[in-house]
Amino acid sequence: MIQAKGIAAFSAKEPLGPFSFTRRDPKEYDVVIDIKYCGICHSDIHTVRSEWGAANYPVVPGHEIAGVVRAVGSKVTKYEVGDHVGVGCFVDSCRECEHCQQDLEQYCLQGINATYNSFEKDGKTPTQGGYSNVIVVDENYVLRIPKSLPLDKAAPLLCAGITLYSPLMHWKAGPGKKVAVMGLGGLGHMGVKIARALGADVTVLSHSDKKREDALRMGVHHFVVTQDKKVFEDLEGKFDLIINTVSADVNMGDYFNLLKLDGSLVVVGLPDKPLSIHPFPLVLMRRSYAGSLIGSIRETQDMLDFCAKHNITPDIELITPSQVNEAYERVTKSDVRYRFVIDIAKI
Ligand code: NAP
Ligand code: ZN
């Protein structure tokens, strides 16, 4: 077994702390990765605080993993020692269902093997994530990080980047389309950058005025503060696509009204409480309300290559492992600019 050291949550209420554990020895198709950086996603916080249901403690969170290949199994063909690689939100899937066969593994009908708080293929070994110095993953679930992307800034692309890239592509954001992003956090700011690069007209709908200058610097065309309820009248019927990245409950009815005829509101944010909706604003303008989960392995690779080509990287705050608990407090207060990334060398 390979010795690993990391940072884990031991209960919903305690701060995260140091944790030693083991990774499996590499099998034929496995890649051993020295983790260099790991982003902090709001999903890590929802999970370790058991906001989505009881977590299986201890939990080493982290699914925005960037690192360097340390070793490969005897039959690995896709990667070599020294390659820059990433791991996102899942480390395996059934590979046989119709969704896996169509490069839609994130929707695996058997359920994905999530990167943490889940189980490996054997169904009994808990998976542990990227707030740790090493991980072992089958080559088919490893991503290649283009060398032009610095590893610290590449890490958040593995979740925040793909979670916005996938719906922006699926709902065809591009020239002539008006796209709004609700919430300028880790996911939201990646949505802004990717939608901009795709050629869409981009609006941020934020719950305070604090991020206006940052948003304009990122290239948004319009920044709207939703505390002023008048904006919901002014913007009625304006957008083709709205993506909701908010991690808390918001009144969806207000936002449906901002869509054009046949417009779509896609939710990616996953608050702990249900979002209540009234069907009238959907029915009256044949609007759609949809959801989207991360992206497939193939799409994540496309996203990484797209970001390298367009020079898109997240805005990050690099922290040491000992600052993780403080970072969690700041994320829950919407005070992240715009993704915390842990420098794993300091673990
Ligand atoms: P984040 O960095 O905390 O960003 C969330 C943003 O939501 C905040 O920056 C804030 O933006 C806005 N917000 C927060 N509280 C609010 C409130 N009470 N009212 C209105 N707006 C509020 O979180 P994240 O890492 O981007 O993740 C966002 C959500 O997506 C989380 O629930 C996460 O679990 C989920 N997620 C889903 C997927 C998926 O595949 N679907 C993948 C990853 C994460 P403003 O200050 O601009 O308003
Ligand atoms: Zn995430």
XYZ file of N, CA, C and O in Angstrom, residues 90-165:
304
model
N -15.072 12.388 -10.141
C -15.267 10.934 -10.031
C -14.019 10.196 -10.501
O -13.277 10.697 -11.344
N -13.813 9.003 -9.928
C -12.601 8.225 -10.212
C -12.914 6.906 -10.919
O -11.998 6.154 -11.265
N -14.209 6.656 -11.131
C -14.595 5.473 -11.908
C -16.101 5.515 -12.122
O -16.792 6.371 -11.562
N -16.602 4.598 -12.964
C -18.042 4.454 -13.182
C -18.226 3.044 -13.724
O -17.233 2.324 -13.901
N -19.466 2.632 -14.022
C -19.655 1.211 -14.387
C -19.041 0.874 -15.735
O -18.690 -0.253 -16.003
N -18.920 1.861 -16.632
C -18.322 1.732 -17.972
C -19.195 0.953 -18.959
O -18.817 0.787 -20.114
N -20.325 0.433 -18.494
C -21.131 -0.429 -19.361
C -22.506 0.118 -19.684
O -23.099 -0.253 -20.693
N -23.051 0.961 -18.848
C -24.430 1.426 -19.073
C -24.462 2.339 -20.302
O -23.416 2.772 -20.800
N -25.669 2.664 -20.764
C -25.753 3.452 -21.996
C -25.132 4.834 -21.835
O -24.598 5.388 -22.785
N -25.176 5.383 -20.638
C -24.579 6.719 -20.448
C -23.052 6.642 -20.470
O -22.402 7.474 -21.114
N -22.491 5.635 -19.781
C -21.028 5.475 -19.834
C -20.570 5.241 -21.268
O -19.548 5.769 -21.705
N -21.345 4.456 -22.011
C -20.976 4.146 -23.394
C -21.035 5.372 -24.301
O -20.389 5.424 -25.338
N -21.852 6.372 -23.879
C -21.998 7.581 -24.712
C -21.142 8.734 -24.211
O -21.462 9.904 -24.482
N -20.100 8.453 -23.451
C -19.275 9.532 -22.883
C -20.099 10.478 -22.019
O -19.978 11.700 -22.119
N -20.951 9.903 -21.209
C -21.725 10.700 -20.240
C -21.609 10.036 -18.875
O -22.597 9.821 -18.177
N -20.344 9.684 -18.515
C -20.150 8.880 -17.294
C -20.677 9.554 -16.037
O -20.975 8.879 -15.053
N -20.728 10.892 -16.062
C -21.206 11.564 -14.830
C -22.643 11.170 -14.509
O -23.074 11.305 -13.363
N -23.366 10.684 -15.534
C -24.739 10.242 -15.319
C -24.830 8.707 -15.318
O -25.865 8.142 -15.672
N -23.750 8.042 -14.945
C -23.705 6.569 -14.914
C -24.939 6.014 -14.210
O -25.292 6.450 -13.111
N -25.577 5.046 -14.850
C -26.829 4.505 -14.289
C -26.587 3.683 -13.023
O -27.512 3.468 -12.242
N -25.346 3.228 -12.834
C -25.022 2.512 -11.592
C -24.555 3.483 -10.500
O -24.321 3.081 -9.376
N -24.347 4.738 -10.896
C -23.807 5.733 -9.956
C -22.297 5.806 -10.094
O -21.625 4.767 -10.155
N -21.775 7.023 -10.152
C -20.314 7.181 -10.267
C -19.632 6.784 -8.963
O -20.244 6.795 -7.902
N -18.347 6.437 -9.087
C -17.491 6.307 -7.907
C -16.918 7.701 -7.693
O -15.965 8.104 -8.378
N -17.541 8.443 -6.774
C -17.119 9.832 -6.563
C -15.722 9.852 -5.944
O -15.288 8.879 -5.311
N -15.040 10.973 -6.108
C -13.631 11.061 -5.702
C -13.453 10.969 -4.192
O -12.410 10.550 -3.712
N -14.504 11.380 -3.450
C -14.453 11.208 -1.982
C -15.863 10.980 -1.459
O -16.842 11.206 -2.171
N -15.931 10.501 -0.218
C -17.214 10.175 0.415
C -18.038 9.208 -0.443
O -19.248 9.341 -0.575
N -17.342 8.258 -1.050
C -17.980 7.266 -1.919
C -17.153 5.997 -1.749
O -16.381 5.874 -0.787
N -17.311 5.050 -2.661
C -16.541 3.816 -2.577
C -15.833 3.539 -3.884
O -16.309 3.910 -4.954
N -14.697 2.854 -3.768
C -13.980 2.421 -4.964
C -14.763 1.302 -5.640
O -15.797 0.867 -5.149
N -14.237 0.821 -6.756
C -14.914 -0.210 -7.552
C -15.231 -1.471 -6.730
O -16.181 -2.184 -7.025
N -14.418 -1.741 -5.698
C -14.667 -2.940 -4.889
C -15.927 -2.783 -4.023
O -16.375 -3.741 -3.386
N -16.487 -1.568 -3.984
C -17.733 -1.345 -3.258
C -17.562 -1.217 -1.756
O -18.540 -1.011 -1.043
N -16.333 -1.349 -1.262
C -16.164 -1.260 0.189
C -15.056 -0.321 0.659
O -15.114 0.193 1.768
N -14.039 -0.054 -0.198
C -12.959 0.853 0.219
C -13.433 2.293 0.029
O -13.782 2.680 -1.092
N -13.450 3.086 1.104
C -13.877 4.481 0.926
C -12.927 5.230 -0.002
O -11.707 5.026 0.068
N -13.483 6.061 -0.869
C -12.624 6.934 -1.672
C -12.259 8.150 -0.830
O -13.058 8.591 -0.001
N -11.040 8.644 -1.016
C -10.576 9.842 -0.310
C -9.998 10.792 -1.343
O -9.334 10.372 -2.290
N -10.274 12.094 -1.137
C -10.006 13.072 -2.185
C -8.658 13.743 -2.141
O -7.676 13.220 -1.604
N -8.640 14.942 -2.699
C -7.395 15.596 -3.070
C -6.742 16.490 -2.038
O -5.687 17.054 -2.324
N -7.332 16.627 -0.830
C -6.599 17.365 0.205
C -5.574 16.376 0.776
O -5.554 16.067 1.970
N -4.728 15.861 -0.098
C -3.779 14.808 0.294
C -2.646 14.789 -0.724
O -2.764 15.381 -1.793
N -1.568 14.085 -0.404
C -0.367 14.226 -1.236
C -0.277 13.234 -2.390
O 0.548 13.411 -3.278
N -1.123 12.191 -2.390
C -1.015 11.197 -3.474
C -2.385 10.549 -3.706
O -3.191 10.413 -2.776
N -2.645 10.184 -4.980
C -3.896 9.479 -5.305
C -3.599 8.471 -6.410
O -2.669 8.675 -7.217
N -4.346 7.376 -6.434
C -4.183 6.328 -7.449
C -5.507 6.208 -8.202
O -6.551 5.944 -7.596
N -5.453 6.431 -9.527
C -6.687 6.481 -10.329
C -6.471 5.733 -11.641
O -5.399 5.841 -12.258
N -7.479 5.008 -12.089
C -7.438 4.335 -13.391
C -7.216 5.369 -14.499
O -7.826 6.441 -14.483
N -6.379 5.037 -15.473
C -6.000 6.022 -16.496
C -7.197 6.597 -17.256
O -7.135 7.724 -17.758
N -8.290 5.831 -17.348
C -9.448 6.327 -18.092
C -10.196 7.442 -17.374
O -11.097 8.063 -17.950
N -9.847 7.664 -16.118
C -10.532 8.702 -15.330
C -9.551 9.815 -14.920
O -9.833 10.598 -14.016
N -8.429 9.854 -15.624
C -7.407 10.888 -15.402
C -7.453 11.842 -16.594
O -7.691 11.422 -17.722
N -7.242 13.130 -16.339
C -7.253 14.136 -17.399
C -5.843 14.648 -17.651
O -5.032 14.704 -16.710
N -5.574 15.035 -18.899
C -4.272 15.632 -19.211
C -4.383 17.150 -19.080
O -5.253 17.769 -19.700
N -3.507 17.725 -18.264
C -3.494 19.187 -18.115
C -2.452 19.750 -19.074
O -1.259 19.423 -18.959
N -2.897 20.566 -20.033
C -1.924 21.127 -20.980
C -0.817 21.866 -20.233
O -1.092 22.546 -19.239
N 0.409 21.724 -20.720
C 1.569 22.279 -19.992
C 1.507 23.805 -19.882
O 2.129 24.391 -18.999
N 0.735 24.463 -20.779
C 0.664 25.929 -20.702
C -0.187 26.412 -19.531
O -0.159 27.586 -19.183
N -0.960 25.514 -18.916
C -1.770 25.921 -17.760
C -0.973 25.663 -16.485
O -0.576 24.525 -16.227
N -0.747 26.701 -15.652
C -0.053 26.441 -14.391
C -0.896 25.502 -13.525
O -2.132 25.619 -13.500
N -0.249 24.576 -12.822
C -1.017 23.541 -12.104
C -1.927 24.116 -11.018
O -3.028 23.609 -10.800
N -1.476 25.178 -10.334
C -2.336 25.723 -9.267
C -3.634 26.281 -9.844
O -4.716 26.097 -9.289
N -3.524 26.936 -10.983
C -4.722 27.518 -11.599
C -5.517 26.490 -12.402
O -6.693 26.702 -12.709
N -4.892 25.393 -12.757
C -5.625 24.353 -13.493
C -6.563 23.596 -12.558
O -7.627 23.127 -12.971
N -6.185 23.478 -11.275
C -6.947 22.624 -10.358
C -8.450 22.936 -10.360
O -9.274 22.030 -10.570
N -8.857 24.209 -10.178
C -10.306 24.474 -10.111
C -11.063 24.177 -11.401
O -12.292 24.079 -11.393
N -10.352 24.036 -12.512
C -11.058 23.707 -13.757
C -11.702 22.327 -13.665
O -12.705 22.060 -14.311
N -11.116 21.445 -12.834
C -11.574 20.047 -12.776
C -12.987 19.894 -12.214
O -13.633 18.873 -12.426
N -13.460 20.916 -11.460
C -14.879 20.896 -11.089
C -15.544 22.203 -11.520
O -16.448 22.199 -12.345
N -15.080 23.338 -10.974
C -15.748 24.614 -11.294
C -15.770 24.855 -12.804
O -16.787 25.272 -13.365
N -14.661 24.577 -13.472
C -14.586 24.820 -14.911
C -15.560 23.947 -15.688
O -16.388 24.442 -16.456
N -15.497 22.647 -15.462
C -16.346 21.741 -16.252
C -17.827 21.894 -15.907
O -18.696 21.741 -16.775
N -18.138 22.235 -14.665
C -19.561 22.334 -14.271
C -20.265 23.476 -15.006
O -21.478 23.445 -15.207
N -19.497 24.481 -15.413
C -20.094 25.569 -16.200
C -19.905 25.337 -17.698
O -20.786 25.641 -18.505
N -18.775 24.764 -18.082
C -18.531 24.506 -19.517
C -19.612 23.585 -20.088
O -20.144 23.836 -21.176
